[in-house]
mmCIF file of C-alpha atoms in Angstrom:
data_model
loop_
_atom_site.group_PDB
_atom_site.id
_atom_site.type_symbol
_atom_site.label_atom_id
_atom_site.label_comp_id
_atom_site.label_asym_id
_atom_site.label_seq_id
_atom_site.Cartn_x
_atom_site.Cartn_y
_atom_site.Cartn_z
ATOM 1 C CA MET K 449 -39.084 -48.562 34.645
ATOM 2 C CA ALA K 450 -37.226 -48.832 31.353
ATOM 3 C CA SER K 451 -39.446 -46.106 29.914
ATOM 4 C CA LEU K 452 -38.659 -43.759 32.841
ATOM 5 C CA HIS K 453 -34.946 -44.452 32.447
ATOM 6 C CA LEU K 454 -35.165 -43.615 28.736
ATOM 7 C CA ARG K 455 -36.973 -40.327 29.442
ATOM 8 C CA LEU K 456 -34.364 -39.337 32.034
ATOM 9 C CA LEU K 457 -31.596 -40.174 29.574
ATOM 10 C CA CYS K 458 -33.223 -37.977 26.906
ATOM 11 C CA ILE K 459 -33.591 -35.074 29.357
ATOM 12 C CA ALA K 460 -29.939 -35.402 30.407
ATOM 13 C CA SER K 461 -28.816 -35.456 26.776
ATOM 14 C CA LEU K 462 -30.875 -32.342 25.969
ATOM 15 C CA ALA K 463 -29.459 -30.491 28.974
ATOM 16 C CA SER K 464 -25.953 -31.418 27.862
ATOM 17 C CA LEU K 465 -26.614 -30.061 24.354
ATOM 18 C CA LEU K 466 -27.978 -26.795 25.775
ATOM 19 C CA MET K 467 -24.883 -26.378 27.944
ATOM 20 C CA VAL K 468 -22.640 -26.866 24.904
ATOM 21 C CA ALA K 469 -24.691 -24.416 22.826
ATOM 22 C CA ASN K 470 -24.422 -21.711 25.489
ATOM 23 C CA ALA K 471 -20.850 -22.403 26.531
ATOM 24 C CA ARG K 472 -18.234 -19.768 26.057
ATOM 25 C CA ILE K 473 -16.101 -20.541 23.018
ATOM 26 C CA PRO K 474 -12.394 -20.813 23.856
ATOM 27 C CA GLY K 475 -9.610 -19.195 21.856
ATOM 28 C CA PRO K 476 -9.566 -16.173 19.541
ATOM 29 C CA TYR K 477 -12.005 -15.336 16.760
ATOM 30 C CA THR K 478 -11.006 -17.013 13.479
ATOM 31 C CA GLY K 479 -13.044 -15.180 10.806
ATOM 32 C CA GLY K 480 -15.041 -16.567 7.891
ATOM 33 C CA PRO K 481 -14.871 -17.913 4.314
ATOM 34 C CA TRP K 482 -14.162 -15.928 1.138
ATOM 35 C CA GLN K 483 -17.235 -14.564 -0.641
ATOM 36 C CA ASP K 484 -17.987 -12.331 -3.645
ATOM 37 C CA ALA K 485 -19.186 -8.722 -3.633
ATOM 38 C CA HIS K 486 -18.531 -5.359 -5.317
ATOM 39 C CA ALA K 487 -16.877 -2.188 -4.077
ATOM 40 C CA THR K 488 -17.072 1.546 -4.782
ATOM 41 C CA PHE K 489 -15.626 4.509 -2.874
ATOM 42 C CA TYR K 490 -16.724 7.703 -1.128
ATOM 43 C CA GLY K 491 -15.503 10.407 1.239
ATOM 44 C CA GLY K 492 -12.861 12.161 -0.865
ATOM 45 C CA SER K 493 -9.107 11.665 -1.136
ATOM 46 C CA ASP K 494 -8.587 12.407 2.574
ATOM 47 C CA ALA K 495 -11.641 10.358 3.627
ATOM 48 C CA SER K 496 -13.035 13.380 5.466
ATOM 49 C CA GLY K 497 -16.482 12.566 4.082
ATOM 50 C CA THR K 498 -16.504 9.259 5.961
ATOM 51 C CA MET K 499 -16.567 10.887 9.403
ATOM 52 C CA GLY K 500 -19.564 10.233 11.627
ATOM 53 C CA GLY K 501 -21.622 7.483 10.100
ATOM 54 C CA ALA K 502 -24.384 5.103 11.106
ATOM 55 C CA CYS K 503 -22.264 3.242 13.661
ATOM 56 C CA GLY K 504 -21.863 6.352 15.812
ATOM 57 C CA TYR K 505 -18.070 6.366 15.967
ATOM 58 C CA GLY K 506 -17.792 10.099 15.237
ATOM 59 C CA ASN K 507 -14.291 11.215 14.270
ATOM 60 C CA LEU K 508 -12.744 8.084 12.795
ATOM 61 C CA TYR K 509 -9.242 9.552 13.028
ATOM 62 C CA SER K 510 -9.366 10.250 16.763
ATOM 63 C CA GLN K 511 -11.112 6.930 17.409
ATOM 64 C CA GLY K 512 -8.222 5.072 15.759
ATOM 65 C CA TYR K 513 -9.989 3.769 12.659
ATOM 66 C CA GLY K 514 -8.350 6.209 10.254
ATOM 67 C CA VAL K 515 -9.135 5.616 6.592
ATOM 68 C CA ASN K 516 -9.346 1.820 6.943
ATOM 69 C CA THR K 517 -13.126 1.896 6.897
ATOM 70 C CA ALA K 518 -16.142 0.907 4.832
ATOM 71 C CA ALA K 519 -19.869 1.531 4.599
ATOM 72 C CA LEU K 520 -21.844 -1.685 4.182
ATOM 73 C CA SER K 521 -24.912 -2.396 2.062
ATOM 74 C CA THR K 522 -28.149 -3.521 3.714
ATOM 75 C CA ALA K 523 -27.270 -7.186 3.226
ATOM 76 C CA LEU K 524 -24.004 -6.773 5.155
ATOM 77 C CA PHE K 525 -24.939 -4.022 7.636
ATOM 78 C CA ASN K 526 -27.563 -6.170 9.336
ATOM 79 C CA ASN K 527 -29.397 -3.221 10.912
ATOM 80 C CA GLY K 528 -26.208 -2.066 12.602
ATOM 81 C CA LEU K 529 -25.239 -5.394 14.137
ATOM 82 C CA SER K 530 -22.162 -5.495 11.880
ATOM 83 C CA CYS K 531 -20.732 -2.217 13.195
ATOM 84 C CA GLY K 532 -17.128 -2.840 14.185
ATOM 85 C CA ALA K 533 -16.724 -6.034 12.156
ATOM 86 C CA CYS K 534 -13.494 -6.318 10.159
ATOM 87 C CA PHE K 535 -13.023 -7.511 6.591
ATOM 88 C CA GLU K 536 -10.177 -8.457 4.288
ATOM 89 C CA ILE K 537 -10.945 -7.363 0.712
ATOM 90 C CA LYS K 538 -9.196 -8.096 -2.597
ATOM 91 C CA CYS K 539 -10.019 -6.839 -6.063
ATOM 92 C CA GLY K 540 -11.525 -9.477 -8.362
ATOM 93 C CA ASP K 541 -10.286 -10.765 -11.700
ATOM 94 C CA ASP K 542 -10.383 -7.564 -13.714
ATOM 95 C CA PRO K 543 -6.875 -6.778 -15.026
ATOM 96 C CA ARG K 544 -8.086 -3.490 -16.521
ATOM 97 C CA TRP K 545 -8.791 -1.947 -13.144
ATOM 98 C CA CYS K 546 -7.389 -4.128 -10.356
ATOM 99 C CA THR K 547 -4.010 -3.272 -8.848
ATOM 100 C CA ALA K 548 -1.263 -5.664 -9.945
ATOM 101 C CA GLY K 549 -0.648 -8.448 -7.478
ATOM 102 C CA LYS K 550 -4.172 -8.140 -6.016
ATOM 103 C CA PRO K 551 -3.089 -6.776 -2.619
ATOM 104 C CA SER K 552 -5.407 -7.119 0.378
ATOM 105 C CA ILE K 553 -6.868 -4.276 2.377
ATOM 106 C CA PHE K 554 -8.283 -4.570 5.894
ATOM 107 C CA VAL K 555 -11.227 -2.380 6.887
ATOM 108 C CA THR K 556 -13.633 -1.908 9.774
ATOM 109 C CA ALA K 557 -17.369 -1.440 9.211
ATOM 110 C CA THR K 558 -18.188 2.092 10.390
ATOM 111 C CA ASN K 559 -21.123 3.201 8.231
ATOM 112 C CA PHE K 560 -24.193 2.178 6.247
ATOM 113 C CA CYS K 561 -24.462 2.431 2.463
ATOM 114 C CA PRO K 562 -28.184 3.110 1.920
ATOM 115 C CA PRO K 563 -30.118 1.677 -1.002
ATOM 116 C CA ASN K 564 -31.024 3.883 -3.940
ATOM 117 C CA PHE K 565 -34.209 2.397 -5.325
ATOM 118 C CA ALA K 566 -34.401 5.101 -7.990
ATOM 119 C CA GLN K 567 -31.494 3.338 -9.717
ATOM 120 C CA PRO K 568 -31.304 -0.293 -10.884
ATOM 121 C CA SER K 569 -29.142 -2.543 -8.741
ATOM 122 C CA ASP K 570 -26.675 -3.090 -11.574
ATOM 123 C CA ASN K 571 -26.436 0.576 -12.567
ATOM 124 C CA GLY K 572 -26.152 3.027 -9.689
ATOM 125 C CA GLY K 573 -28.151 1.242 -6.999
ATOM 126 C CA TRP K 574 -25.064 -0.621 -5.905
ATOM 127 C CA CYS K 575 -26.176 -0.938 -2.278
ATOM 128 C CA ASN K 576 -29.713 -2.075 -3.035
ATOM 129 C CA PRO K 577 -30.686 -5.335 -1.339
ATOM 130 C CA PRO K 578 -29.879 -8.129 -1.731
ATOM 131 C CA ARG K 579 -26.487 -6.999 -3.096
ATOM 132 C CA THR K 580 -23.423 -7.438 -0.905
ATOM 133 C CA HIS K 581 -21.469 -4.225 -1.397
ATOM 134 C CA PHE K 582 -18.667 -2.226 0.226
ATOM 135 C CA ASP K 583 -18.467 1.539 -0.168
ATOM 136 C CA LEU K 584 -14.835 2.011 0.784
ATOM 137 C CA ALA K 585 -13.059 5.107 2.016
ATOM 138 C CA MET K 586 -11.425 6.408 -1.154
ATOM 139 C CA PRO K 587 -7.778 5.874 -0.016
ATOM 140 C CA MET K 588 -8.559 2.185 0.604
ATOM 141 C CA PHE K 589 -10.255 1.708 -2.784
ATOM 142 C CA LEU K 590 -7.186 3.170 -4.524
ATOM 143 C CA LYS K 591 -5.015 0.505 -2.888
ATOM 144 C CA ILE K 592 -6.830 -2.248 -4.786
ATOM 145 C CA ALA K 593 -8.157 -0.587 -7.958
ATOM 146 C CA GLU K 594 -7.871 2.367 -10.330
ATOM 147 C CA TYR K 595 -9.867 5.527 -9.672
ATOM 148 C CA LYS K 596 -11.478 5.412 -13.132
ATOM 149 C CA ALA K 597 -12.953 1.977 -12.442
ATOM 150 C CA GLY K 598 -15.612 3.445 -10.147
ATOM 151 C CA ILE K 599 -16.859 0.001 -9.183
ATOM 152 C CA VAL K 600 -15.013 -3.334 -9.138
ATOM 153 C CA PRO K 601 -15.819 -6.936 -8.229
ATOM 154 C CA VAL K 602 -14.119 -8.025 -5.007
ATOM 155 C CA SER K 603 -13.586 -11.043 -2.813
ATOM 156 C CA TYR K 604 -13.998 -10.537 0.921
ATOM 157 C CA ARG K 605 -13.999 -12.410 4.185
ATOM 158 C CA ARG K 606 -14.554 -11.630 7.846
ATOM 159 C CA VAL K 607 -11.274 -11.499 9.759
ATOM 160 C CA PRO K 608 -10.312 -10.903 13.392
ATOM 161 C CA CYS K 609 -10.064 -7.219 14.264
ATOM 162 C CA VAL K 610 -6.556 -6.318 15.404
ATOM 163 C CA LYS K 611 -6.663 -3.205 17.594
ATOM 164 C CA LYS K 612 -4.109 -1.384 19.719
ATOM 165 C CA GLY K 613 -5.001 -1.037 23.379
ATOM 166 C CA GLY K 614 -8.225 -1.939 25.108
ATOM 167 C CA ILE K 615 -11.930 -1.603 24.408
ATOM 168 C CA ARG K 616 -12.899 2.043 24.876
ATOM 169 C CA PHE K 617 -16.018 3.138 26.729
ATOM 170 C CA THR K 618 -17.053 6.769 26.191
ATOM 171 C CA ILE K 619 -19.791 7.722 28.661
ATOM 172 C CA ASN K 620 -22.263 10.378 27.531
ATOM 173 C CA GLY K 621 -25.720 11.443 28.681
ATOM 174 C CA HIS K 622 -26.864 12.666 32.096
ATOM 175 C CA LYS K 623 -27.762 11.318 35.538
ATOM 176 C CA TYR K 624 -30.836 9.407 34.383
ATOM 177 C CA PHE K 625 -29.607 8.426 30.937
ATOM 178 C CA ASN K 626 -26.230 6.792 30.309
ATOM 179 C CA LEU K 627 -25.213 6.471 26.659
ATOM 180 C CA VAL K 628 -21.976 4.523 26.227
ATOM 181 C CA LEU K 629 -20.145 4.483 22.901
ATOM 182 C CA ILE K 630 -18.010 1.336 22.600
ATOM 183 C CA THR K 631 -15.045 1.459 20.215
ATOM 184 C CA ASN K 632 -11.738 -0.231 19.403
ATOM 185 C CA VAL K 633 -13.137 -3.751 19.835
ATOM 186 C CA ALA K 634 -10.751 -6.552 18.825
ATOM 187 C CA GLY K 635 -11.651 -10.124 17.883
ATOM 188 C CA ALA K 636 -15.027 -10.395 16.144
ATOM 189 C CA GLY K 637 -15.286 -6.600 16.424
ATOM 190 C CA ASP K 638 -19.072 -6.454 16.429
ATOM 191 C CA ILE K 639 -21.142 -6.522 19.627
ATOM 192 C CA VAL K 640 -24.377 -8.374 20.355
ATOM 193 C CA SER K 641 -24.841 -7.479 24.029
ATOM 194 C CA VAL K 642 -23.448 -5.243 26.762
ATOM 195 C CA SER K 643 -23.982 -5.307 30.520
ATOM 196 C CA VAL K 644 -23.005 -2.736 33.120
ATOM 197 C CA LYS K 645 -22.432 -3.128 36.847
ATOM 198 C CA GLY K 646 -22.140 -0.335 39.375
ATOM 199 C CA THR K 647 -20.496 -0.627 42.774
ATOM 200 C CA ASN K 648 -23.948 -0.925 44.360
ATOM 201 C CA THR K 649 -25.736 -2.949 41.662
ATOM 202 C CA GLY K 650 -25.668 -6.343 40.065
ATOM 203 C CA TRP K 651 -25.093 -6.862 36.342
ATOM 204 C CA MET K 652 -27.710 -5.012 34.268
ATOM 205 C CA PRO K 653 -28.250 -5.422 30.516
ATOM 206 C CA MET K 654 -27.861 -2.343 28.339
ATOM 207 C CA SER K 655 -29.922 -1.787 25.185
ATOM 208 C CA ARG K 656 -28.589 -0.764 21.808
ATOM 209 C CA ASN K 657 -29.582 2.843 21.134
ATOM 210 C CA TRP K 658 -28.019 3.077 17.663
ATOM 211 C CA GLY K 659 -24.821 1.786 16.070
ATOM 212 C CA GLN K 660 -22.432 1.008 18.903
ATOM 213 C CA ASN K 661 -24.093 3.371 21.379
ATOM 214 C CA TRP K 662 -25.553 1.430 24.299
ATOM 215 C CA GLN K 663 -27.875 2.887 26.911
ATOM 216 C CA SER K 664 -28.901 2.382 30.530
ATOM 217 C CA ASN K 665 -31.479 4.438 32.413
ATOM 218 C CA SER K 666 -30.116 3.462 35.818
ATOM 219 C CA VAL K 667 -28.594 6.082 38.110
ATOM 220 C CA LEU K 668 -24.898 5.151 38.142
ATOM 221 C CA VAL K 669 -23.284 8.453 39.059
ATOM 222 C CA GLY K 670 -20.835 8.077 41.958
ATOM 223 C CA GLN K 671 -20.293 4.357 41.400
ATOM 224 C CA ALA K 672 -17.320 2.589 39.842
ATOM 225 C CA LEU K 673 -18.487 0.941 36.612
ATOM 226 C CA SER K 674 -17.729 -2.488 35.188
ATOM 227 C CA PHE K 675 -18.661 -3.582 31.667
ATOM 228 C CA ARG K 676 -19.197 -6.957 30.019
ATOM 229 C CA VAL K 677 -19.124 -6.990 26.219
ATOM 230 C CA ARG K 678 -20.208 -9.978 24.134
ATOM 231 C CA GLY K 679 -19.296 -10.428 20.469
ATOM 232 C CA SER K 680 -21.179 -12.234 17.707
ATOM 233 C CA ASP K 681 -18.912 -15.243 18.261
ATOM 234 C CA ARG K 682 -20.317 -15.579 21.830
ATOM 235 C CA ARG K 683 -16.996 -14.635 23.398
ATOM 236 C CA SER K 684 -17.168 -12.166 26.270
ATOM 237 C CA SER K 685 -14.772 -9.599 27.689
ATOM 238 C CA THR K 686 -15.362 -8.349 31.237
ATOM 239 C CA THR K 687 -13.546 -5.387 32.766
ATOM 240 C CA TYR K 688 -14.170 -4.616 36.414
ATOM 241 C CA ASN K 689 -14.101 -1.031 37.702
ATOM 242 C CA VAL K 690 -13.008 0.356 34.317
ATOM 243 C CA ALA K 691 -14.489 3.735 35.276
ATOM 244 C CA PRO K 692 -13.664 4.951 38.816
ATOM 245 C CA ALA K 693 -16.369 6.209 41.158
ATOM 246 C CA ASN K 694 -15.618 9.816 40.186
ATOM 247 C CA TRP K 695 -16.099 9.244 36.451
ATOM 248 C CA GLN K 696 -17.535 12.119 34.450
ATOM 249 C CA PHE K 697 -19.801 12.314 31.390
ATOM 250 C CA GLY K 698 -17.821 12.887 28.206
ATOM 251 C CA GLN K 699 -14.823 10.884 29.411
ATOM 252 C CA THR K 700 -13.409 7.714 27.846
ATOM 253 C CA TYR K 701 -12.105 4.709 29.757
ATOM 254 C CA SER K 702 -10.139 1.752 28.414
ATOM 255 C CA GLY K 703 -10.885 -1.843 29.397
ATOM 256 C CA LYS K 704 -9.831 -5.392 28.636
ATOM 257 C CA ASN K 705 -9.919 -6.311 24.951
ATOM 258 C CA PHE K 706 -10.543 -9.624 23.218
ATOM 259 C CA ARG K 707 -7.591 -11.890 22.497
ATOM 260 C CA VAL K 708 -6.513 -12.095 18.850
#
């Protein structure tokens, strides 16, 4: 009898731990610790060369990201899972090149800095794994360092993304293929899962196509659409009927954002 009681107690304890592990975390995203990396720049003085990118955001100006962007090395990009994450970056201890006062810049991950295995990691192959490296939009680099530096040591940390307005859902594709670009995500900024619900369906998981483009092969035309977005911090944001029943491909709809 005592043995049965002990087994039941163990099962109850395990169930309690699983519930805690899967519970929604209350409150806003708080960011992470300071770490070391290096930074270079690309895209030209107007950052026009940063448009598009591996996260799929397209025109960074019209999407609201502007020049406050960065391409991440393999170690940071995490196969696209880091798209949308936000970072605070400061120049390191290099008085020759760092801007006086070591001001901070805040950037969103919008692109991938590919490795260059033809160059050594400490001389041209700046984004080679396992290096942690930021290739900043040029206007952002010039806020923390001199142009002639080319590359500088930096300190960085993950921070909450502060965005104006709601999460944006841009619906592309056709009747049998829905491709939804998700932008302007506050809080953790990155996304680990997305679900969609039509007026006549239950919640259905979407799959990541590339970057922050998520796909569903269900026929959803003529139904109001709801979306549930989950960040890497396990917080979720659900917006019901964000797209009305007469939504059209190519249109963008704004939903509930994460609290910051």
